[in-house]
Short mmCIF file of C-alpha atoms in Angstrom, two decimals:
data_model
loop_
_atom_site.label_atom_id
_atom_site.label_comp_id
_atom_site.label_asym_id
_atom_site.label_seq_id
_atom_site.Cartn_x
_atom_site.Cartn_y
_atom_site.Cartn_z
CA UNK D 113 0.00 0.00 0.00
CA UNK D 114 2.82 2.38 0.78
CA UNK D 115 5.13 1.13 -1.95
CA UNK D 116 6.54 3.75 -4.25
CA UNK D 117 4.89 3.84 -7.64
CA UNK D 118 6.88 4.44 -10.79
CA UNK D 119 5.69 8.05 -10.73
CA UNK D 120 6.85 8.55 -7.14
CA UNK D 121 10.27 7.20 -7.99
CA UNK D 122 10.54 9.41 -11.02
CA UNK D 123 9.53 12.52 -9.04
CA UNK D 124 12.11 11.67 -6.40
CA UNK D 125 14.83 11.28 -9.05
CA UNK D 126 13.95 14.61 -10.66
CA UNK D 127 13.90 16.26 -7.26
CA UNK D 128 17.41 14.97 -6.51
CA UNK D 129 18.61 16.11 -9.90
CA UNK D 130 17.37 19.66 -9.47
CA UNK D 131 18.73 19.96 -5.97
CA UNK D 132 22.12 18.93 -7.28
CA UNK D 133 21.88 21.34 -10.19
CA UNK D 134 20.98 24.33 -8.02
CA UNK D 135 23.63 23.39 -5.48
CA UNK D 136 26.23 23.23 -8.23
CA UNK D 137 25.24 26.68 -9.48
CA UNK D 138 25.63 28.07 -5.98
CA UNK D 139 29.05 26.47 -5.77
CA UNK D 140 30.08 28.04 -9.08
CA UNK D 141 28.90 31.36 -7.75
CA UNK D 142 31.26 31.45 -4.78
CA UNK D 143 34.17 29.98 -6.72
CA UNK D 144 35.38 33.31 -8.21
CA UNK D 145 35.20 34.96 -4.80
CA UNK D 146 37.35 32.22 -3.31
CA UNK D 147 39.85 32.37 -6.18
CA UNK D 148 40.17 36.15 -5.97
CA UNK D 149 40.64 36.13 -2.22
CA UNK D 150 43.20 33.33 -2.17
CA UNK D 151 45.20 34.87 -5.03
CA UNK D 152 45.26 38.26 -3.34
CA UNK D 153 46.26 36.86 0.01
CA UNK D 154 48.86 34.60 -1.54
CA UNK D 155 50.42 37.27 -3.77
CA UNK D 156 49.82 40.41 -1.76
CA UNK D 157 49.87 39.19 1.82
CA UNK D 158 53.62 39.62 2.11
CA UNK D 159 53.41 43.30 1.16
CA UNK D 160 51.06 44.26 3.98
CA UNK D 161 52.84 45.73 6.95
CA UNK D 162 52.43 48.58 9.37
CA UNK D 163 54.64 50.76 7.18
CA UNK D 164 52.70 49.85 4.04
CA UNK D 165 49.43 50.99 5.62
CA UNK D 166 50.68 54.10 7.35
CA UNK D 167 53.29 55.74 5.08
CA UNK D 168 53.15 57.61 1.77
CA UNK D 169 54.32 56.13 -1.53
CA UNK D 170 57.95 56.81 -2.32
CA UNK D 171 60.37 56.40 -5.24
CA UNK D 172 57.86 57.37 -7.92
CA UNK D 173 55.14 55.09 -6.50
CA UNK D 174 57.31 51.99 -6.71
CA UNK D 175 57.87 51.71 -2.97
CA UNK D 176 56.47 52.97 0.29
CA UNK D 177 52.89 52.74 1.51
CA UNK D 178 49.34 53.75 0.72
CA UNK D 179 48.35 55.92 3.65
CA UNK D 180 47.11 59.00 1.68
CA UNK D 181 45.01 56.76 -0.57
CA UNK D 182 43.52 54.93 2.40
CA UNK D 183 42.55 58.14 4.16
CA UNK D 184 41.32 59.64 0.87
CA UNK D 185 38.96 56.75 0.21
CA UNK D 186 37.53 57.02 3.71
CA UNK D 187 36.92 60.74 3.09
CA UNK D 188 35.27 60.11 -0.26
CA UNK D 189 32.99 57.37 1.03
CA UNK D 190 32.04 59.23 4.19
CA UNK D 191 31.15 62.46 2.39
CA UNK D 192 29.23 60.55 -0.28
CA UNK D 193 27.22 58.77 2.42
CA UNK D 194 26.48 61.98 4.28
CA UNK D 195 25.01 63.37 1.06
CA UNK D 196 23.20 60.39 -0.39
CA UNK D 197 21.72 58.61 2.63
CA UNK D 198 19.48 61.43 3.93
CA UNK D 199 18.53 62.37 0.38
CA UNK D 200 17.83 58.80 -0.71
CA UNK D 201 15.94 57.78 2.40
CA UNK D 202 13.79 60.91 2.29
CA UNK D 203 12.99 60.37 -1.37
CA UNK D 204 12.16 56.73 -0.76
CA UNK D 205 9.84 57.62 2.12
CA UNK D 206 8.06 60.09 -0.10
CA UNK D 207 7.72 57.61 -2.96
CA UNK D 208 6.59 54.75 -0.75
CA UNK D 209 4.39 56.51 1.80
CA UNK D 210 3.12 59.76 0.34
CA UNK D 211 3.25 59.77 -3.44
CA UNK D 212 -0.12 59.23 -5.10
CA UNK D 213 -0.30 56.34 -7.53
CA UNK D 214 -0.19 58.23 -10.82
CA UNK D 215 1.85 58.64 -13.98
CA UNK D 216 4.26 61.10 -12.39
CA UNK D 217 5.17 58.68 -9.60
CA UNK D 218 5.60 55.89 -12.12
CA UNK D 219 7.79 58.15 -14.25
CA UNK D 220 9.96 59.00 -11.25
CA UNK D 221 10.32 55.33 -10.34
CA UNK D 222 11.30 54.54 -13.89
CA UNK D 223 13.83 57.37 -13.87
CA UNK D 224 15.41 56.00 -10.70
CA UNK D 225 15.78 52.55 -12.20
CA UNK D 226 17.33 54.08 -15.31
CA UNK D 227 19.67 56.18 -13.21
CA UNK D 228 20.95 52.97 -11.67
CA UNK D 229 21.78 51.72 -15.15
CA UNK D 230 23.84 54.72 -16.23
CA UNK D 231 27.51 53.69 -16.72
CA UNK D 232 29.85 55.13 -14.11
CA UNK D 233 31.98 56.88 -16.71
CA UNK D 234 28.91 58.86 -17.75
CA UNK D 235 28.38 59.82 -14.13
CA UNK D 236 32.01 60.91 -14.09
CA UNK D 237 31.50 63.26 -17.03
CA UNK D 238 28.32 64.57 -15.45
CA UNK D 239 30.28 65.19 -12.26
CA UNK D 240 32.94 67.12 -14.13
CA UNK D 241 30.34 69.26 -15.85
CA UNK D 242 28.03 69.85 -12.92
CA UNK D 243 30.21 69.90 -9.82
CA UNK D 244 33.76 70.60 -10.93
CA UNK D 245 32.97 73.25 -13.53
CA UNK D 246 29.44 74.60 -13.14
CA UNK D 247 29.32 74.71 -9.34
CA UNK D 248 33.02 75.51 -9.40
CA UNK D 249 34.03 73.06 -6.66
CA UNK D 250 37.17 72.26 -8.69
CA UNK D 251 38.63 68.77 -8.53
CA UNK D 252 37.91 68.15 -4.88
CA UNK D 253 36.57 65.59 -2.45
CA UNK D 254 33.25 67.43 -2.51
CA UNK D 255 32.89 67.15 -6.28
CA UNK D 256 33.98 63.50 -6.29
CA UNK D 257 31.70 62.56 -3.40
CA UNK D 258 28.75 64.34 -4.97
CA UNK D 259 29.36 62.36 -8.14
CA UNK D 260 29.53 59.13 -6.15
CA UNK D 261 26.40 60.13 -4.26
CA UNK D 262 24.41 60.74 -7.44
CA UNK D 263 25.62 57.41 -8.78
CA UNK D 264 24.62 55.42 -5.69
CA UNK D 265 21.37 57.25 -4.88
CA UNK D 266 19.24 54.77 -6.82
CA UNK D 267 20.64 51.91 -4.73
CA UNK D 268 19.67 53.66 -1.51
CA UNK D 269 16.26 54.69 -2.81
CA UNK D 270 15.33 51.28 -4.15
CA UNK D 271 16.54 49.41 -1.07
CA UNK D 272 14.77 51.82 1.27
CA UNK D 273 11.55 51.71 -0.71
CA UNK D 274 11.56 47.93 -0.78
CA UNK D 275 12.11 47.67 2.94
CA UNK D 276 9.38 50.22 3.64
CA UNK D 277 6.99 48.29 1.49
CA UNK D 278 7.87 45.07 3.27
CA UNK D 279 6.11 46.51 6.33
CA UNK D 280 2.54 45.21 5.97
CA UNK D 281 -0.16 47.69 5.00
CA UNK D 282 -2.31 46.42 7.88
CA UNK D 283 0.09 48.04 10.37
CA UNK D 284 -0.35 51.39 8.70
CA UNK D 285 -4.12 51.03 8.53
CA UNK D 286 -4.27 50.15 12.22
CA UNK D 287 -2.42 53.39 12.99
CA UNK D 288 -4.50 55.49 10.62
CA UNK D 289 -7.65 54.09 12.18
CA UNK D 290 -6.45 55.39 15.51
CA UNK D 291 -6.11 58.88 14.13
CA UNK D 292 -2.38 58.81 13.51
CA UNK D 293 -1.12 61.05 10.72
CA UNK D 294 1.01 59.57 8.00
CA UNK D 295 4.15 60.94 9.57
CA UNK D 296 3.29 59.58 13.04
CA UNK D 297 2.69 56.20 11.44
CA UNK D 298 5.98 56.31 9.57
CA UNK D 299 7.99 57.38 12.58
CA UNK D 300 6.49 55.05 15.15
CA UNK D 301 5.74 51.90 13.18
CA UNK D 302 7.06 51.85 9.62
CA UNK D 303 10.59 53.22 9.95
CA UNK D 304 11.64 51.25 13.04
CA UNK D 305 10.75 48.09 11.17
CA UNK D 306 12.43 49.12 7.95
CA UNK D 307 15.77 50.21 9.38
CA UNK D 308 17.53 46.91 8.82
CA UNK D 309 16.52 46.89 5.17
CA UNK D 310 17.60 50.49 4.71
CA UNK D 311 20.95 49.56 6.20
CA UNK D 312 21.31 46.84 3.59
CA UNK D 313 21.02 49.50 0.93
CA UNK D 314 23.64 51.60 2.66
CA UNK D 315 26.00 48.62 2.87
CA UNK D 316 25.62 48.07 -0.85
CA UNK D 317 26.34 51.72 -1.42
CA UNK D 318 29.47 51.65 0.73
CA UNK D 319 30.83 48.67 -1.17
CA UNK D 320 30.16 50.21 -4.51
CA UNK D 321 31.45 53.65 -3.57
CA UNK D 322 34.69 52.30 -2.17
CA UNK D 323 35.57 50.48 -5.34
CA UNK D 324 34.49 52.99 -7.98
CA UNK D 325 37.30 54.54 -10.00
CA UNK D 326 35.86 56.28 -13.02
CA UNK D 327 33.59 58.79 -11.21
CA UNK D 328 36.39 60.06 -9.00
CA UNK D 329 39.35 60.13 -11.35
CA UNK D 330 38.23 63.34 -13.10
CA UNK D 331 36.46 64.95 -10.18
CA UNK D 332 38.62 64.73 -7.11
CA UNK D 333 41.11 61.90 -6.96
CA UNK D 334 44.68 62.53 -8.05
CA UNK D 335 47.60 60.44 -9.21
CA UNK D 336 49.81 61.40 -6.29
CA UNK D 337 49.86 63.82 -3.42
CA UNK D 338 51.92 63.44 -0.28
CA UNK D 339 49.42 65.49 1.70
CA UNK D 340 46.38 64.22 3.54
CA UNK D 341 43.14 66.07 2.76
CA UNK D 342 42.32 68.78 5.30
CA UNK D 343 38.76 69.47 4.08
CA UNK D 344 36.22 68.72 1.39
CA UNK D 345 37.74 71.19 -1.07
CA UNK D 346 41.09 69.39 -1.15
CA UNK D 347 42.13 66.87 -3.72
CA UNK D 348 43.04 63.45 -2.51
CA UNK D 349 44.47 60.10 -3.47
CA UNK D 350 42.09 57.15 -3.43
CA UNK D 351 42.58 53.41 -3.13
CA UNK D 352 40.79 52.44 -6.32
CA UNK D 353 42.64 54.98 -8.46
CA UNK D 354 45.92 54.11 -6.75
CA UNK D 355 45.41 50.47 -7.68
CA UNK D 356 44.80 51.47 -11.27
CA UNK D 357 47.93 53.66 -11.23
CA UNK D 358 50.32 51.14 -9.75
CA UNK D 359 48.97 48.37 -11.95
CA UNK D 360 49.16 50.13 -15.30
CA UNK D 361 50.55 53.64 -15.23
CA UNK D 362 53.91 53.46 -13.51
CA UNK D 363 56.89 51.46 -14.76
CA UNK D 364 59.02 49.47 -12.35
CA UNK D 365 56.45 48.69 -9.69
CA UNK D 366 57.27 45.47 -7.83
CA UNK D 367 54.89 42.71 -8.89
CA UNK D 368 53.57 42.20 -5.38
CA UNK D 369 52.60 45.83 -4.76
CA UNK D 370 49.31 46.00 -6.75
CA UNK D 371 48.17 42.78 -5.08
CA UNK D 372 48.80 44.36 -1.72
CA UNK D 373 46.79 47.45 -2.65
CA UNK D 374 43.94 45.30 -3.94
CA UNK D 375 43.97 43.22 -0.78
CA UNK D 376 43.67 46.32 1.40
CA UNK D 377 40.87 47.67 -0.79
CA UNK D 378 38.91 44.42 -0.54
CA UNK D 379 39.71 44.26 3.14
CA UNK D 380 38.20 47.72 3.65
CA UNK D 381 35.00 46.78 1.86
CA UNK D 382 34.67 43.49 3.70
CA UNK D 383 35.36 45.11 7.06
CA UNK D 384 32.75 47.79 6.49
CA UNK D 385 30.27 45.22 5.24
CA UNK D 386 30.80 42.99 8.26
CA UNK D 387 30.44 45.89 10.65
CA UNK D 388 27.22 47.00 8.99
CA UNK D 389 25.88 43.45 8.91
CA UNK D 390 26.66 43.01 12.59
CA UNK D 391 24.95 46.29 13.38
CA UNK D 392 22.00 45.29 11.25
CA UNK D 393 21.63 41.98 13.01
CA UNK D 394 21.82 43.79 16.30
CA UNK D 395 18.99 46.09 15.15
CA UNK D 396 16.90 43.27 13.80
CA UNK D 397 17.48 41.39 17.02
CA UNK D 398 14.34 39.39 17.07
CA UNK D 399 11.70 38.57 14.55
CA UNK D 400 9.02 41.20 14.58
CA UNK D 401 6.10 39.48 12.98
CA UNK N 13 -30.77 35.88 28.51
CA UNK N 14 -30.97 39.47 29.62
CA UNK N 15 -33.24 41.46 27.41
CA UNK N 16 -31.53 44.70 26.55
CA UNK N 17 -33.52 47.81 27.25
CA UNK N 18 -35.26 48.92 24.10
CA UNK N 19 -34.27 52.30 22.74
CA UNK N 20 -37.73 53.71 23.36
CA UNK N 21 -37.34 53.37 27.11
CA UNK N 22 -34.07 55.26 27.07
CA UNK N 23 -33.70 58.95 26.64
CA UNK N 24 -31.23 58.80 23.75
CA UNK N 25 -29.78 61.34 21.47
CA UNK N 26 -28.70 60.47 17.96
CA UNK N 27 -24.99 59.69 17.81
CA UNK N 28 -24.73 58.90 14.15
CA UNK N 29 -27.20 59.87 11.47
CA UNK N 30 -26.70 58.32 8.06
CA UNK N 31 -28.66 59.78 5.19
CA UNK N 32 -28.78 58.42 1.65
CA UNK N 33 -25.41 56.71 1.86
CA UNK N 34 -24.25 55.16 -1.38
CA UNK N 35 -20.80 53.62 -1.80
CA UNK N 36 -19.33 52.61 -5.13
CA UNK N 37 -16.08 50.92 -6.06
CA UNK N 38 -15.54 52.07 -9.61
CA UNK N 39 -18.81 51.28 -11.30
CA UNK N 40 -19.81 48.56 -8.85
CA UNK N 41 -21.98 49.68 -5.98
CA UNK N 42 -21.28 48.28 -2.53
CA UNK N 43 -24.01 50.10 -0.64
CA UNK N 44 -27.15 51.73 -2.02
CA UNK N 45 -29.06 54.59 -0.45
CA UNK N 46 -28.80 53.57 3.19
CA UNK N 47 -30.38 55.80 5.81
CA UNK N 48 -30.30 54.97 9.48
CA UNK N 49 -29.75 56.46 12.90
CA UNK N 50 -27.65 55.14 15.72
CA UNK N 51 -28.39 56.36 19.24
CA UNK N 52 -25.93 57.18 21.95
CA UNK N 53 -25.22 54.30 24.34
CA UNK N 54 -26.69 51.58 22.24
CA UNK N 55 -25.17 48.58 20.62
CA UNK N 56 -26.20 48.72 17.01
CA UNK N 57 -25.88 45.39 15.28
CA UNK N 58 -25.31 45.00 11.56
CA UNK N 59 -25.88 41.54 10.16
CA UNK N 60 -25.81 40.20 6.65
CA UNK N 61 -23.94 37.76 4.48
CA UNK N 62 -20.53 38.48 2.99
CA UNK N 63 -20.35 41.21 0.36
CA UNK N 64 -23.27 43.16 1.78
CA UNK N 65 -21.36 46.41 2.22
CA UNK N 66 -20.99 46.12 5.98
CA UNK N 67 -17.25 46.81 6.07
CA UNK N 68 -17.47 49.56 3.46
CA UNK N 69 -20.12 51.15 5.67
CA UNK N 70 -17.71 51.25 8.61
CA UNK N 71 -14.87 52.60 6.50
CA UNK N 72 -16.90 55.61 5.42
CA UNK N 73 -17.78 56.49 8.99
CA UNK N 74 -14.18 57.10 10.04
CA UNK N 75 -13.13 58.36 6.62
CA UNK N 76 -10.81 55.49 5.79
CA UNK N 77 -12.31 55.72 2.32
CA UNK N 78 -9.78 58.46 1.52
CA UNK N 79 -7.06 55.83 1.27
CA UNK N 80 -8.89 54.05 -1.53
CA UNK N 81 -9.11 56.34 -4.56
CA UNK N 82 -11.41 53.80 -6.18
CA UNK N 83 -14.05 54.25 -3.49
CA UNK N 84 -16.77 56.81 -4.14
CA UNK N 85 -19.14 57.92 -1.42
CA UNK N 86 -22.36 59.88 -1.67
CA UNK N 87 -24.78 60.95 1.04
CA UNK N 88 -24.16 62.32 4.50
CA UNK N 89 -23.02 60.86 7.79
CA UNK N 90 -23.57 63.11 10.78
CA UNK N 91 -21.40 62.26 13.77
CA UNK N 92 -22.63 64.23 16.77
CA UNK N 93 -24.46 66.38 14.26
CA UNK N 94 -21.37 67.16 12.17
CA UNK N 95 -20.91 65.84 8.67
CA UNK N 96 -17.86 63.54 8.76
CA UNK N 97 -17.11 64.39 5.16
CA UNK N 98 -16.66 68.02 6.16
CA UNK N 99 -14.49 67.50 9.22
CA UNK N 100 -11.37 69.36 8.43
CA UNK N 101 -9.29 67.33 10.87
CA UNK N 102 -9.96 63.69 10.01
CA UNK N 103 -7.33 62.64 12.54
CA UNK N 104 -9.39 64.07 15.38
CA UNK N 105 -12.44 62.29 13.99
CA UNK N 106 -10.65 58.96 13.77
CA UNK N 107 -9.20 59.27 17.23
CA UNK N 108 -12.75 59.39 18.61
CA UNK N 109 -13.71 56.19 16.82
CA UNK N 110 -12.20 52.88 17.83
CA UNK N 111 -12.09 50.21 15.14
CA UNK N 112 -11.55 46.47 15.32
CA UNK N 113 -11.29 44.59 12.06
CA UNK N 114 -11.72 40.85 11.53
CA UNK N 115 -8.04 40.07 11.18
CA UNK N 116 -6.02 40.85 14.29
CA UNK N 117 -3.24 43.38 13.92
CA UNK N 118 -0.64 43.32 16.66
CA UNK N 119 1.71 46.12 15.80
CA UNK N 120 5.39 45.16 15.93
CA UNK N 121 5.79 47.09 19.16
CA UNK N 122 5.76 45.84 22.72
CA UNK N 123 2.37 44.93 24.16
CA UNK N 124 2.59 48.00 26.38
CA UNK N 125 3.44 50.28 23.46
CA UNK N 126 0.62 48.83 21.38
CA UNK N 127 -1.91 49.98 23.94
CA UNK N 128 -0.08 53.17 24.85
CA UNK N 129 0.21 54.25 21.21
CA UNK N 130 -3.10 56.05 20.88
CA UNK N 131 -2.75 58.00 24.16
CA UNK N 132 0.78 58.92 23.14
CA UNK N 133 -0.38 60.13 19.74
CA UNK N 134 -2.88 62.33 21.51
CA UNK N 135 -0.19 63.48 23.90
CA UNK N 136 -0.37 64.98 27.35
CA UNK N 137 -0.32 61.79 29.39
CA UNK N 138 2.18 61.15 32.14
CA UNK N 139 3.76 57.72 32.29
CA UNK N 140 1.73 56.93 35.40
CA UNK N 141 -1.43 57.80 33.46
CA UNK N 142 -0.28 55.52 30.66
CA UNK N 143 0.26 52.63 33.08
CA UNK N 144 -3.31 53.03 34.30
CA UNK N 145 -4.72 53.24 30.77
CA UNK N 146 -2.76 50.19 29.59
CA UNK N 147 -3.87 48.06 32.52
CA UNK N 148 -7.50 49.15 32.24
CA UNK N 149 -7.71 48.56 28.49
CA UNK N 150 -5.97 45.21 28.61
CA UNK N 151 -8.20 44.11 31.47
CA UNK N 152 -11.31 45.13 29.58
CA UNK N 153 -10.12 43.25 26.52
CA UNK N 154 -9.69 40.14 28.70
CA UNK N 155 -5.96 40.00 28.00
CA UNK N 156 -4.37 41.50 31.12
CA UNK N 157 -3.98 38.27 33.08
CA UNK N 158 -2.20 36.56 30.20
CA UNK N 159 0.30 39.31 29.45
CA UNK N 160 0.77 41.34 32.63
CA UNK N 161 4.16 39.70 33.27
CA UNK N 162 5.51 40.33 29.79
CA UNK N 163 4.27 43.72 28.72
CA UNK N 164 7.51 44.35 26.88
CA UNK N 165 7.11 41.30 24.62
CA UNK N 166 6.27 42.01 21.01
CA UNK N 167 2.55 42.37 20.35
CA UNK N 168 2.94 40.96 16.86
CA UNK N 169 4.18 37.63 18.21
CA UNK N 170 1.11 36.88 20.33
CA UNK N 171 -1.26 34.19 19.16
CA UNK N 172 -4.06 35.21 16.81
CA UNK N 173 -6.71 35.34 19.53
CA UNK N 174 -4.46 37.30 21.85
CA UNK N 175 -3.60 39.72 19.07
CA UNK N 176 -7.28 40.33 18.46
CA UNK N 177 -7.80 41.15 22.11
CA UNK N 178 -4.76 43.41 21.89
CA UNK N 179 -6.42 45.12 18.93
CA UNK N 180 -9.55 45.61 21.01
CA UNK N 181 -7.48 46.96 23.91
CA UNK N 182 -5.84 49.38 21.48
CA UNK N 183 -9.22 50.55 20.21
CA UNK N 184 -10.37 51.09 23.80
CA UNK N 185 -7.17 52.99 24.62
CA UNK N 186 -8.36 55.73 22.29
CA UNK N 187 -11.10 56.35 24.84
CA UNK N 188 -13.50 56.45 21.89
CA UNK N 189 -17.04 57.82 21.69
CA UNK N 190 -17.87 55.17 19.16
CA UNK N 191 -16.53 51.66 18.89
CA UNK N 192 -16.87 49.82 15.59
CA UNK N 193 -16.34 46.09 15.70
CA UNK N 194 -16.17 44.25 12.41
CA UNK N 195 -16.59 40.53 13.03
CA UNK N 196 -14.20 40.76 15.94
CA UNK N 197 -14.79 37.20 17.09
CA UNK N 198 -13.55 35.43 13.96
CA UNK N 199 -10.07 34.96 15.40
CA UNK N 200 -11.12 34.52 19.02
CA UNK N 201 -12.13 31.35 20.83
CA UNK N 202 -15.73 31.07 22.13
CA UNK N 203 -14.87 31.46 25.81
CA UNK N 204 -12.90 34.65 25.20
CA UNK N 205 -15.64 35.87 22.87
CA UNK N 206 -18.10 35.58 25.74
CA UNK N 207 -15.79 37.50 28.05
CA UNK N 208 -15.43 40.27 25.49
CA UNK N 209 -19.16 40.33 24.93
CA UNK N 210 -19.64 40.90 28.67
CA UNK N 211 -17.25 43.82 28.45
CA UNK N 212 -19.18 45.24 25.52
CA UNK N 213 -22.39 45.12 27.54
CA UNK N 214 -20.68 47.13 30.27
CA UNK N 215 -19.22 49.57 27.78
CA UNK N 216 -22.67 50.39 26.51
CA UNK N 217 -23.09 52.67 29.53
CA UNK N 218 -20.21 54.81 28.33
CA UNK N 219 -19.99 54.63 24.58
CA UNK N 220 -21.85 53.77 21.42
CA UNK N 221 -21.02 50.52 19.69
CA UNK N 222 -21.56 49.34 16.13
CA UNK N 223 -21.27 45.59 15.98
CA UNK N 224 -20.94 44.09 12.52
CA UNK N 225 -21.20 40.37 12.78
CA UNK N 226 -21.69 37.21 10.78
CA UNK N 227 -23.03 35.47 13.81
CA UNK N 228 -26.70 36.36 14.04
CA UNK N 229 -26.84 34.94 17.55
CA UNK N 230 -24.12 37.34 18.61
CA UNK N 231 -26.22 40.23 17.36
CA UNK N 232 -29.15 38.80 19.28
CA UNK N 233 -27.12 38.53 22.48
CA UNK N 234 -25.70 42.04 22.30
CA UNK N 235 -27.46 44.44 20.02
CA UNK N 236 -30.28 46.74 21.08
CA UNK N 237 -31.25 47.32 17.51
CA UNK N 238 -30.07 45.54 14.43
CA UNK N 239 -29.88 46.37 10.75
CA UNK N 240 -29.91 43.68 8.10
CA UNK N 241 -27.76 44.42 5.05
CA UNK N 242 -28.13 42.34 1.93
CA UNK N 243 -26.12 42.92 -1.24
CA UNK N 244 -25.66 46.60 -0.58
CA UNK N 245 -29.20 47.22 0.50
CA UNK N 246 -30.36 47.93 4.02
CA UNK N 247 -33.32 45.54 4.10
CA UNK N 248 -34.49 46.14 7.61
CA UNK N 249 -33.75 48.02 10.81
CA UNK N 250 -35.49 47.19 14.01
CA UNK N 251 -35.29 46.27 17.66
CA UNK N 252 -33.19 43.14 17.75
CA UNK N 253 -35.82 41.02 19.50
CA UNK N 254 -38.36 41.91 16.84
CA UNK N 255 -36.05 40.68 14.13
CA UNK N 256 -35.59 37.38 15.88
CA UNK N 257 -39.17 36.84 16.93
CA UNK N 258 -40.47 37.26 13.42
CA UNK N 259 -41.89 40.73 13.73
CA UNK N 260 -40.26 41.81 10.49
CA UNK N 261 -41.25 43.90 7.52
CA UNK N 262 -39.40 41.89 4.96
CA UNK N 263 -39.52 38.11 4.67
CA UNK N 264 -35.84 38.00 3.64
CA UNK N 265 -34.89 39.14 7.14
CA UNK N 266 -36.75 36.24 8.71
CA UNK N 267 -35.17 33.80 6.30
CA UNK N 268 -31.70 35.10 7.08
CA UNK N 269 -31.94 35.07 10.87
CA UNK N 270 -33.49 31.64 10.74
CA UNK N 271 -30.58 30.45 8.65
CA UNK N 272 -32.51 29.65 5.50
CA UNK N 273 -29.90 31.40 3.36
CA UNK N 274 -26.77 33.43 3.73
#
């Protein structure tokens, strides 16, 4: 009575097959990550030292450390975040909670998606035109960070909007029924439950901003400067551009050096990601519903 | 069974006067030309099968229709003599009307914060006041004993029945003039339902209650007067006992309360 029929057996075989297939795909997915990391650690690990991290490049970039680039990247990312997070979150709240469902809203949503698809080199040229020249910020951290901010805004907006919309409508209706205004509802119920999702968007933005080269190379990052930036109107070195420079632009760089720079760059991104993920898990804490 | 006092014997003023209310979703009408009056301190039952416009009726009273651009409302609803469609401050209107919908909604806040939310929105309460309000509302909603030791647990993780009682406590925390219950007992077990019904009978001395229910016997137990809605039409309004003892104008009412259709 409980014996497997031919159909049962066939279904079970197909099930096993698909599980294997999907598992294999997942394996393939993490393979490049593993290869990149092991290569970098293997080739570049020996370069990393206290001096490498905390001194300036010397001998025409062929020796010395990366300190100005490290600090410059932190500046660029921080300023970009300060600009794009408030702007993006506010826009997402408007689009998700206030905007009426009409053609204008749909057009704006479409524009945001398209903005996300604009190549970074186009953003770079926009940044040169708008921030460096028109607003006359010159090649500076401010101009570069604004360019990065414009480029990553769609990521923040989309992630924030998605996480706001993941909060069930019933919660909002319960609040409205009590006489809460939209803003009271957002502040007391919607936002606290969307924070972890918003943070995911910010993490994505940090990763992308840290690694971008094209948008900053015409707007604020320079080939070499021994000075650390003192403010947002200074030029600065940056990790991503420095990697590009030592890999392709300067003759006589020791083979290990670019690997070391790349390792530090990846290390920065991973560290920031892990910190944000830890913070996010701390926020999420327990399951809310 | 205690026979509720009939409205004639009570000196009642009109709490809610509905005149020519028609509700349409797009081209489809959900409620057609309903006129009725609800008196202060009565429990007004609304019975009828699904899709009779009962819930739409409630939504127009506290102006939740504004959130559905597809919903068109005609006619007037006077709440304490003022047209709800002309209240400039809908938030003040809604804060005077407590609502409980069929599906429980425990907000993802602590149990305490769930019940303290409405008083906080209104403002001007000390934390000692809030403690008193929270305990009173939870007690009235027959939930206090189960949660008094874990008021900081998340309201959204309670069981369905507990969440519904939390929803009721939240509605009561608004200190409303009017309480609208839409099939509140769907997610609640029979014993708890009876306890809440007892509370509703007590509340009648203080506030006005609209009780929409699928359970005709619940209307019979609680309501002073009852309206029978059928497919968007208000077929009959009368003293509840009359509806159940066959003193009806329309034979469809008798058929429905006797369970011959619906």
